[in-house]
Short mmCIF file of C-alpha atoms and ligand atoms in Angstrom, two decimals:
data_model
loop_
_atom_site.label_atom_id
_atom_site.label_comp_id
_atom_site.label_asym_id
_atom_site.label_seq_id
_atom_site.Cartn_x
_atom_site.Cartn_y
_atom_site.Cartn_z
CA UNK A 260 24.65 123.36 67.17
CA UNK A 261 21.29 124.69 65.96
CA UNK A 262 18.53 122.10 65.58
CA UNK A 263 17.58 121.30 61.97
CA UNK A 264 13.90 120.80 61.17
CA UNK A 265 13.11 118.83 58.02
CA UNK A 266 9.62 118.75 56.55
CA UNK A 267 9.15 115.43 54.70
CA UNK A 268 6.49 114.94 52.01
CA UNK A 269 5.50 111.51 50.66
CA UNK A 270 2.91 110.86 47.92
CA UNK A 271 4.43 108.11 45.73
CA UNK A 272 1.49 105.70 45.96
CA UNK A 273 -1.68 105.69 48.06
CA UNK A 274 -0.56 107.50 51.22
CA UNK A 275 -0.50 111.29 51.53
CA UNK A 276 2.01 111.83 54.31
CA UNK A 277 3.80 114.82 55.82
CA UNK A 278 6.14 114.83 58.80
CA UNK A 279 8.50 117.08 60.73
CA UNK A 280 11.73 115.45 61.91
CA UNK A 281 14.36 117.10 64.12
CA UNK A 282 18.03 116.51 63.32
CA UNK A 283 17.20 113.57 61.04
CA UNK A 284 16.21 111.21 63.85
CA UNK A 285 13.49 112.63 66.10
CA UNK A 286 9.87 112.63 64.93
CA UNK A 287 7.98 115.78 65.94
CA UNK A 288 4.94 114.89 63.85
CA UNK A 289 4.03 112.14 61.42
CA UNK A 290 0.67 112.50 59.67
CA UNK A 291 -0.40 109.77 57.24
CA UNK A 292 -3.65 109.91 55.30
CA UNK A 293 -4.15 106.50 53.74
CA UNK A 294 -6.36 105.91 50.71
CA UNK A 295 -6.50 102.14 51.27
CA UNK A 296 -10.30 102.10 51.90
CA UNK A 297 -10.86 103.89 48.57
CA UNK A 298 -8.61 101.60 46.48
CA UNK A 299 -9.94 98.48 48.21
CA UNK A 300 -13.13 99.00 46.18
CA UNK A 301 -11.10 98.37 43.00
CA UNK A 302 -8.83 95.57 44.31
CA UNK A 303 -5.68 97.68 43.96
CA UNK A 304 -4.36 101.22 43.59
CA UNK A 305 -5.95 103.20 40.73
CA UNK A 306 -3.30 105.80 39.79
CA UNK A 307 -5.65 108.60 38.67
CA UNK A 308 -7.79 108.25 41.82
CA UNK A 309 -4.62 108.27 43.95
CA UNK A 310 -3.46 111.57 42.37
CA UNK A 311 -6.82 113.22 42.84
CA UNK A 312 -6.96 112.22 46.50
CA UNK A 313 -3.42 113.47 47.10
CA UNK A 314 -4.54 116.84 45.69
CA UNK A 315 -7.53 116.90 48.06
CA UNK A 316 -5.47 115.97 51.12
CA UNK A 317 -2.01 117.47 50.82
CA UNK A 318 -2.73 120.95 52.25
CA UNK A 319 -4.61 119.69 55.28
CA UNK A 320 -2.08 116.93 56.01
CA UNK A 321 0.75 119.49 55.83
CA UNK A 322 -1.02 121.92 58.16
CA UNK A 323 -1.64 119.09 60.63
CA UNK A 324 2.03 118.06 60.49
CA UNK A 325 3.16 121.63 61.29
CA UNK A 326 0.57 121.98 64.05
CA UNK A 327 1.35 118.60 65.66
CA UNK A 328 5.07 119.41 65.62
CA UNK A 329 4.26 122.64 67.44
CA UNK A 330 6.35 124.74 65.07
CA UNK A 331 5.65 127.40 62.42
CA UNK A 332 6.28 127.10 58.67
CA UNK A 333 9.17 129.61 59.07
CA UNK A 334 10.96 127.17 61.43
CA UNK A 335 11.46 124.60 58.67
CA UNK A 336 15.07 124.35 57.48
CA UNK A 337 14.77 121.74 54.69
CA UNK A 338 11.85 120.65 52.48
CA UNK A 339 12.36 116.97 51.53
CA UNK A 340 10.03 115.37 48.95
CA UNK A 341 9.82 111.93 47.42
CA UNK A 342 10.48 112.31 43.65
CA UNK A 343 10.58 108.59 42.72
CA UNK A 344 10.10 105.72 42.29
CA UNK A 345 6.31 105.61 42.26
CA UNK A 346 3.21 106.60 40.30
CA UNK A 347 4.03 109.69 38.27
CA UNK A 348 0.78 111.57 38.90
CA UNK A 349 0.89 110.79 42.61
CA UNK A 350 4.54 111.80 42.92
CA UNK A 351 3.90 115.10 41.11
CA UNK A 352 1.36 116.22 43.72
CA UNK A 353 3.75 115.97 46.68
CA UNK A 354 6.71 117.20 44.68
CA UNK A 355 4.88 120.26 43.30
CA UNK A 356 3.59 121.09 46.78
CA UNK A 357 7.09 120.74 48.21
CA UNK A 358 8.58 122.92 45.48
CA UNK A 359 5.99 125.63 46.16
CA UNK A 360 6.73 125.49 49.91
CA UNK A 361 10.48 125.61 49.34
CA UNK A 362 10.05 128.64 47.06
CA UNK A 363 7.64 130.45 49.37
CA UNK A 364 9.73 129.84 52.50
CA UNK A 365 13.05 130.32 50.69
CA UNK A 366 14.32 127.03 52.13
CA UNK A 367 16.35 124.31 50.33
CA UNK A 368 14.48 121.61 48.41
CA UNK A 369 15.84 118.06 48.56
CA UNK A 370 14.39 115.34 46.30
CA UNK A 371 14.41 111.98 48.07
CA UNK A 372 14.45 108.47 46.62
CA UNK A 373 11.52 106.60 48.22
CA UNK A 374 13.65 103.47 48.76
CA UNK A 375 16.31 105.52 50.52
CA UNK A 376 13.46 106.72 52.73
CA UNK A 377 12.48 103.17 53.67
CA UNK A 378 16.08 102.49 54.67
CA UNK A 379 16.17 105.70 56.75
CA UNK A 380 13.07 104.57 58.72
CA UNK A 381 15.57 102.55 60.73
CA UNK A 382 17.59 105.64 61.75
CA UNK A 383 14.48 106.84 63.55
CA UNK A 384 13.74 103.51 65.23
CA UNK A 385 17.39 102.91 66.19
CA UNK A 386 19.07 106.13 67.27
CA UNK A 387 22.50 104.44 67.39
CA UNK A 388 22.30 102.82 63.93
CA UNK A 389 24.97 103.94 61.45
CA UNK A 390 26.07 102.57 58.05
CA UNK A 391 27.62 100.34 56.79
CA UNK A 392 25.01 97.56 56.77
CA UNK A 393 23.03 95.34 54.41
CA UNK A 394 19.45 96.47 53.85
CA UNK A 395 16.80 94.00 52.78
CA UNK A 396 14.25 96.20 51.05
CA UNK A 397 10.84 94.52 50.70
CA UNK A 398 7.85 96.55 49.59
CA UNK A 399 4.92 96.53 47.20
CA UNK A 400 7.01 98.02 44.41
CA UNK A 401 10.55 96.87 45.19
CA UNK A 402 12.57 93.98 46.47
CA UNK A 403 16.31 94.43 46.68
CA UNK A 404 19.37 93.71 48.75
CA UNK A 405 21.29 96.95 49.19
CA UNK A 406 24.78 97.40 50.55
CA UNK A 407 24.45 100.71 52.42
CA UNK A 408 28.05 101.90 52.55
CA UNK A 409 27.21 105.33 53.91
CA UNK A 410 24.10 107.47 54.43
CA UNK A 411 24.04 108.38 50.73
CA UNK A 412 26.22 105.68 49.18
CA UNK A 413 24.35 102.56 48.02
CA UNK A 414 25.21 99.47 45.99
CA UNK A 415 22.33 97.24 44.92
CA UNK A 416 23.61 93.65 45.18
CA UNK A 417 20.42 91.98 43.98
CA UNK A 418 16.91 92.88 42.91
CA UNK A 419 13.75 91.19 41.69
CA UNK A 420 13.66 90.33 38.00
CA UNK A 421 9.85 90.53 37.92
CA UNK A 422 7.33 91.02 40.75
CA UNK A 423 8.20 92.71 44.02
CA UNK A 424 7.57 90.48 47.03
CA UNK A 425 4.67 92.67 48.25
CA UNK A 426 3.18 92.62 44.75
CA UNK A 427 3.21 88.79 44.85
CA UNK A 428 1.44 88.86 48.24
CA UNK A 429 -1.14 91.37 46.94
CA UNK A 430 -1.86 89.52 43.68
CA UNK A 431 -2.23 86.14 45.39
CA UNK A 432 -4.53 87.70 47.99
CA UNK A 433 -6.69 89.27 45.30
CA UNK A 434 -7.15 86.00 43.40
CA UNK A 435 -8.01 84.01 46.51
CA UNK A 436 -10.55 86.69 47.46
CA UNK A 437 -8.86 88.40 50.40
CA UNK A 438 -8.86 91.91 48.92
CA UNK A 439 -6.31 94.72 49.04
CA UNK A 440 -3.73 95.15 50.54
CA UNK A 441 -3.17 91.42 50.61
CA UNK A 442 0.06 91.10 52.60
CA UNK A 443 -1.41 91.63 56.08
CA UNK A 444 -4.43 89.44 55.21
CA UNK A 445 -2.28 86.51 54.04
CA UNK A 446 -0.11 86.96 57.15
CA UNK A 447 -3.19 86.66 59.39
CA UNK A 448 -4.79 83.74 57.58
CA UNK A 449 -1.50 81.83 57.40
CA UNK A 450 -1.37 81.79 61.21
CA UNK A 451 -4.35 79.43 61.19
CA UNK A 452 -3.00 77.11 58.48
CA UNK A 453 -0.25 74.56 57.96
CA UNK A 454 2.23 74.72 55.10
CA UNK A 455 1.40 71.35 53.53
CA UNK A 456 1.21 72.42 49.86
CA UNK A 457 4.32 72.02 47.72
CA UNK A 458 4.98 75.14 45.61
CA UNK A 459 7.69 75.68 42.96
CA UNK A 460 10.56 77.98 43.93
CA UNK A 461 12.30 79.77 41.08
CA UNK A 462 16.08 79.91 41.33
CA UNK A 463 17.83 82.90 39.81
CA UNK A 464 21.59 83.44 39.43
CA UNK A 465 23.45 85.52 41.99
CA UNK A 466 21.55 87.64 44.49
CA UNK A 467 18.58 88.47 42.26
CA UNK A 468 15.03 87.24 42.96
CA UNK A 469 12.06 86.08 40.91
CA UNK A 470 8.65 85.91 42.55
CA UNK A 471 6.31 85.72 39.57
CA UNK A 472 6.59 81.90 39.23
CA UNK A 473 5.39 81.15 42.75
CA UNK A 474 2.66 83.78 42.44
CA UNK A 475 1.38 82.21 39.21
CA UNK A 476 1.57 78.71 40.73
CA UNK A 477 -0.67 79.76 43.63
CA UNK A 478 -3.09 81.53 41.30
CA UNK A 479 -3.30 78.47 38.99
CA UNK A 480 -3.87 76.20 41.98
CA UNK A 481 -6.70 78.41 43.18
CA UNK A 482 -8.31 78.33 39.72
CA UNK A 483 -7.93 74.54 39.43
CA UNK A 484 -9.13 73.81 42.97
CA UNK A 485 -11.52 76.63 44.00
CA UNK A 486 -12.29 74.83 47.28
CA UNK A 487 -8.66 74.53 48.33
CA UNK A 488 -8.06 75.32 52.01
CA UNK A 489 -7.13 79.03 51.95
CA UNK A 490 -5.42 78.99 55.32
CA UNK A 491 -3.06 76.21 54.24
CA UNK A 492 -2.52 77.86 50.87
CA UNK A 493 -1.53 81.13 52.59
CA UNK A 494 0.76 79.33 55.04
CA UNK A 495 2.43 77.38 52.21
CA UNK A 496 2.86 80.46 50.01
CA UNK A 497 4.24 82.55 52.87
CA UNK A 498 6.71 79.84 53.90
CA UNK A 499 7.94 79.19 50.34
CA UNK A 500 8.38 82.86 49.43
CA UNK A 501 10.20 83.50 52.72
CA UNK A 502 12.56 80.60 52.00
CA UNK A 503 13.35 82.13 48.58
CA UNK A 504 14.06 85.45 50.28
CA UNK A 505 16.19 84.03 53.09
CA UNK A 506 18.33 81.98 50.71
CA UNK A 507 19.51 85.20 49.03
CA UNK A 508 19.86 87.07 52.33
CA UNK A 509 22.19 84.36 53.63
CA UNK A 510 24.16 84.41 50.35
CA UNK A 511 24.53 88.21 50.62
CA UNK A 512 25.82 87.91 54.19
CA UNK A 513 28.33 85.32 53.03
CA UNK A 514 29.40 87.39 50.01
CA UNK A 515 29.95 90.65 51.89
CA UNK A 516 30.79 89.24 55.32
CA UNK A 517 28.53 91.99 56.67
CA UNK A 518 26.89 90.95 59.92
CA UNK A 519 24.59 93.94 60.33
CA UNK A 520 21.20 93.55 58.60
CA UNK A 521 18.48 96.17 58.38
CA UNK A 522 14.94 95.49 57.12
CA UNK A 523 12.88 98.01 55.21
CA UNK A 524 9.53 98.33 53.41
CA UNK A 525 5.98 97.21 54.12
CA UNK A 526 6.61 93.46 53.84
CA UNK A 527 9.04 93.66 56.77
CA UNK A 528 5.87 93.84 58.89
CA UNK A 529 5.21 90.16 57.99
CA UNK A 530 5.26 88.07 61.16
CA UNK A 531 6.71 84.92 59.54
CA UNK A 532 9.51 86.88 57.82
CA UNK A 533 10.30 88.69 61.08
CA UNK A 534 10.59 85.31 62.86
CA UNK A 535 13.07 84.09 60.25
CA UNK A 536 15.20 87.19 60.79
CA UNK A 537 15.00 86.68 64.57
CA UNK A 538 16.42 83.22 63.88
CA UNK A 539 19.37 84.85 62.09
CA UNK A 540 19.87 86.97 65.18
CA UNK A 541 20.39 83.77 67.17
CA UNK A 542 23.19 82.96 64.74
CA UNK A 543 25.17 86.09 65.63
CA UNK A 544 23.81 88.51 63.01
CA UNK A 545 22.66 91.95 64.23
CA UNK A 546 19.17 92.44 62.83
CA UNK A 547 17.35 95.78 62.89
CA UNK A 548 13.64 95.87 62.13
CA UNK A 549 11.88 99.20 61.74
CA UNK A 550 9.05 100.10 64.05
CA UNK A 551 5.86 98.58 62.55
CA UNK A 552 4.29 101.99 61.88
CA UNK A 553 7.45 103.11 60.03
CA UNK A 554 7.56 99.95 57.84
CA UNK A 555 4.81 101.16 55.53
CA UNK A 556 4.82 104.45 53.63
CA UNK A 557 5.23 107.56 55.77
CA UNK A 558 6.96 110.93 55.50
CA UNK A 559 9.15 110.73 58.62
CA UNK A 560 11.41 108.33 56.73
CA UNK A 561 11.54 110.82 53.81
CA UNK A 562 12.46 113.66 56.16
CA UNK A 563 15.24 111.55 57.71
CA UNK A 564 16.68 110.57 54.31
CA UNK A 565 16.35 114.20 53.11
CA UNK A 566 18.28 115.41 56.16
CA UNK A 567 21.19 113.06 55.41
CA UNK A 568 21.11 113.96 51.69
CA UNK A 569 21.28 117.64 52.62
CA UNK A 570 24.14 117.01 55.06
CA UNK A 571 25.98 115.31 52.18
CA UNK A 572 25.54 118.50 50.10
CA UNK A 573 22.51 117.55 47.97
CA UNK A 574 20.13 120.39 47.12
CA UNK A 575 17.71 120.39 44.18
CA UNK A 576 16.24 123.27 42.22
CA UNK A 577 12.69 123.88 41.09
CA UNK A 578 13.33 122.04 37.81
CA UNK A 579 13.31 118.72 39.72
CA UNK A 580 10.83 116.33 38.07
CA UNK A 581 9.17 113.11 39.23
CA UNK A 582 11.06 109.97 38.14
CA UNK A 583 8.68 106.97 38.26
CA UNK A 584 11.44 104.35 37.84
CA UNK A 585 14.15 106.06 39.88
CA UNK A 586 17.00 103.71 40.87
CA UNK A 587 18.99 103.76 44.09
CA UNK A 588 22.50 103.38 42.64
O1 KG4 B 640 6.42 99.87 51.76
P1 KG4 B 640 4.99 99.87 51.47
O2 KG4 B 640 4.04 100.53 52.43
O3 KG4 B 640 4.65 100.55 50.11
C1 KG4 B 640 5.46 100.48 49.02
O4 KG4 B 640 5.27 99.53 48.23
O5 KG4 B 640 6.32 101.38 48.88
O6 KG4 B 640 4.59 98.36 51.27
C2 KG4 B 640 3.31 97.94 50.95
C3 KG4 B 640 3.37 96.44 50.75
C4 KG4 B 640 2.07 95.87 50.21
O7 KG4 B 640 2.37 94.99 49.15
C5 KG4 B 640 1.50 95.11 51.41
O8 KG4 B 640 0.71 94.01 51.04
C6 KG4 B 640 2.78 94.66 52.09
O9 KG4 B 640 3.63 95.79 52.00
N1 KG4 B 640 2.59 94.28 53.50
C7 KG4 B 640 2.74 93.03 53.95
C8 KG4 B 640 2.42 93.03 55.31
N2 KG4 B 640 2.07 94.33 55.67
C9 KG4 B 640 2.20 95.07 54.53
N3 KG4 B 640 3.11 91.91 53.30
C10 KG4 B 640 3.16 90.76 54.01
N4 KG4 B 640 2.85 90.70 55.33
C11 KG4 B 640 2.47 91.79 56.02
N5 KG4 B 640 2.17 91.71 57.31
#
């Protein structure tokens, strides 16, 4: 069978990323231009600045992706672009660029759900991985437990009612003065602390989550006691939020009787969370964790998801628009 080359484009937040993936699983190139140093100055992502930087970077990042893959534009079979969820102005840059490429090359355009992309990051890390499985999606914008029935068939079993888990990490980090993005900084500081501070854990019905209560509790504590030991605060917050997460993960395993778990999204890089999932592994659950560099936003995961969408018959036309609050199911 002829090899299929998918060009993936990702611009939903603060990474301009383009990648070429062969047959949905093999990375030929994976270029990521991150704007983190720019947004750090403001303590978080500024949407208008993100869009402008995507515009500045997208052509060069695409050329590099083609060059690194050692192919020509004409070799591309599918153009896969993130069209949601994300920041509308940021999404529109990658999507418009992808539409133009698809039109110029006369190759099919496939709009990809960013969350589906995060799930697909695992197909690249684990060549043998196939649905069905449970995916625990944890990023800066989303937290959900997804029953992945097939490559393009998803049922969301539970989702956050308020903040995403990464958002809670980032907001806590900002208030205690660690800067953006906060997740990795809390992770690092927590290693040096002990979890000796009691924090309230919100309980929500079913498999849904709520992380805003614990976030606010940490922020209030920091305001009330400015000299509080930051290392212990980070360790306590990280432990408590992980316990809230794991309670629902275990309930989802029980509910579905599915013993294959796949992690996705930036927060799956957290060392404490990864340890908890390793613990599950010792209890007979198969746990798949994406390669660290594929946990955070990249376009290889978009190319992989786009390949499977295309194989399932999905093709979009040039009327495709960005959908900032796009859902998975
Ligand atoms: O998936 P991602 O790159 O972007 C989207 O939100 O789509 O995830 C970014 C999030 C940020 O909130 C960041 O703080 C968090 O992932 N993150 C972490 C860690 N590394 C990244 N959170 C906790 N611990 C980490 N080690």
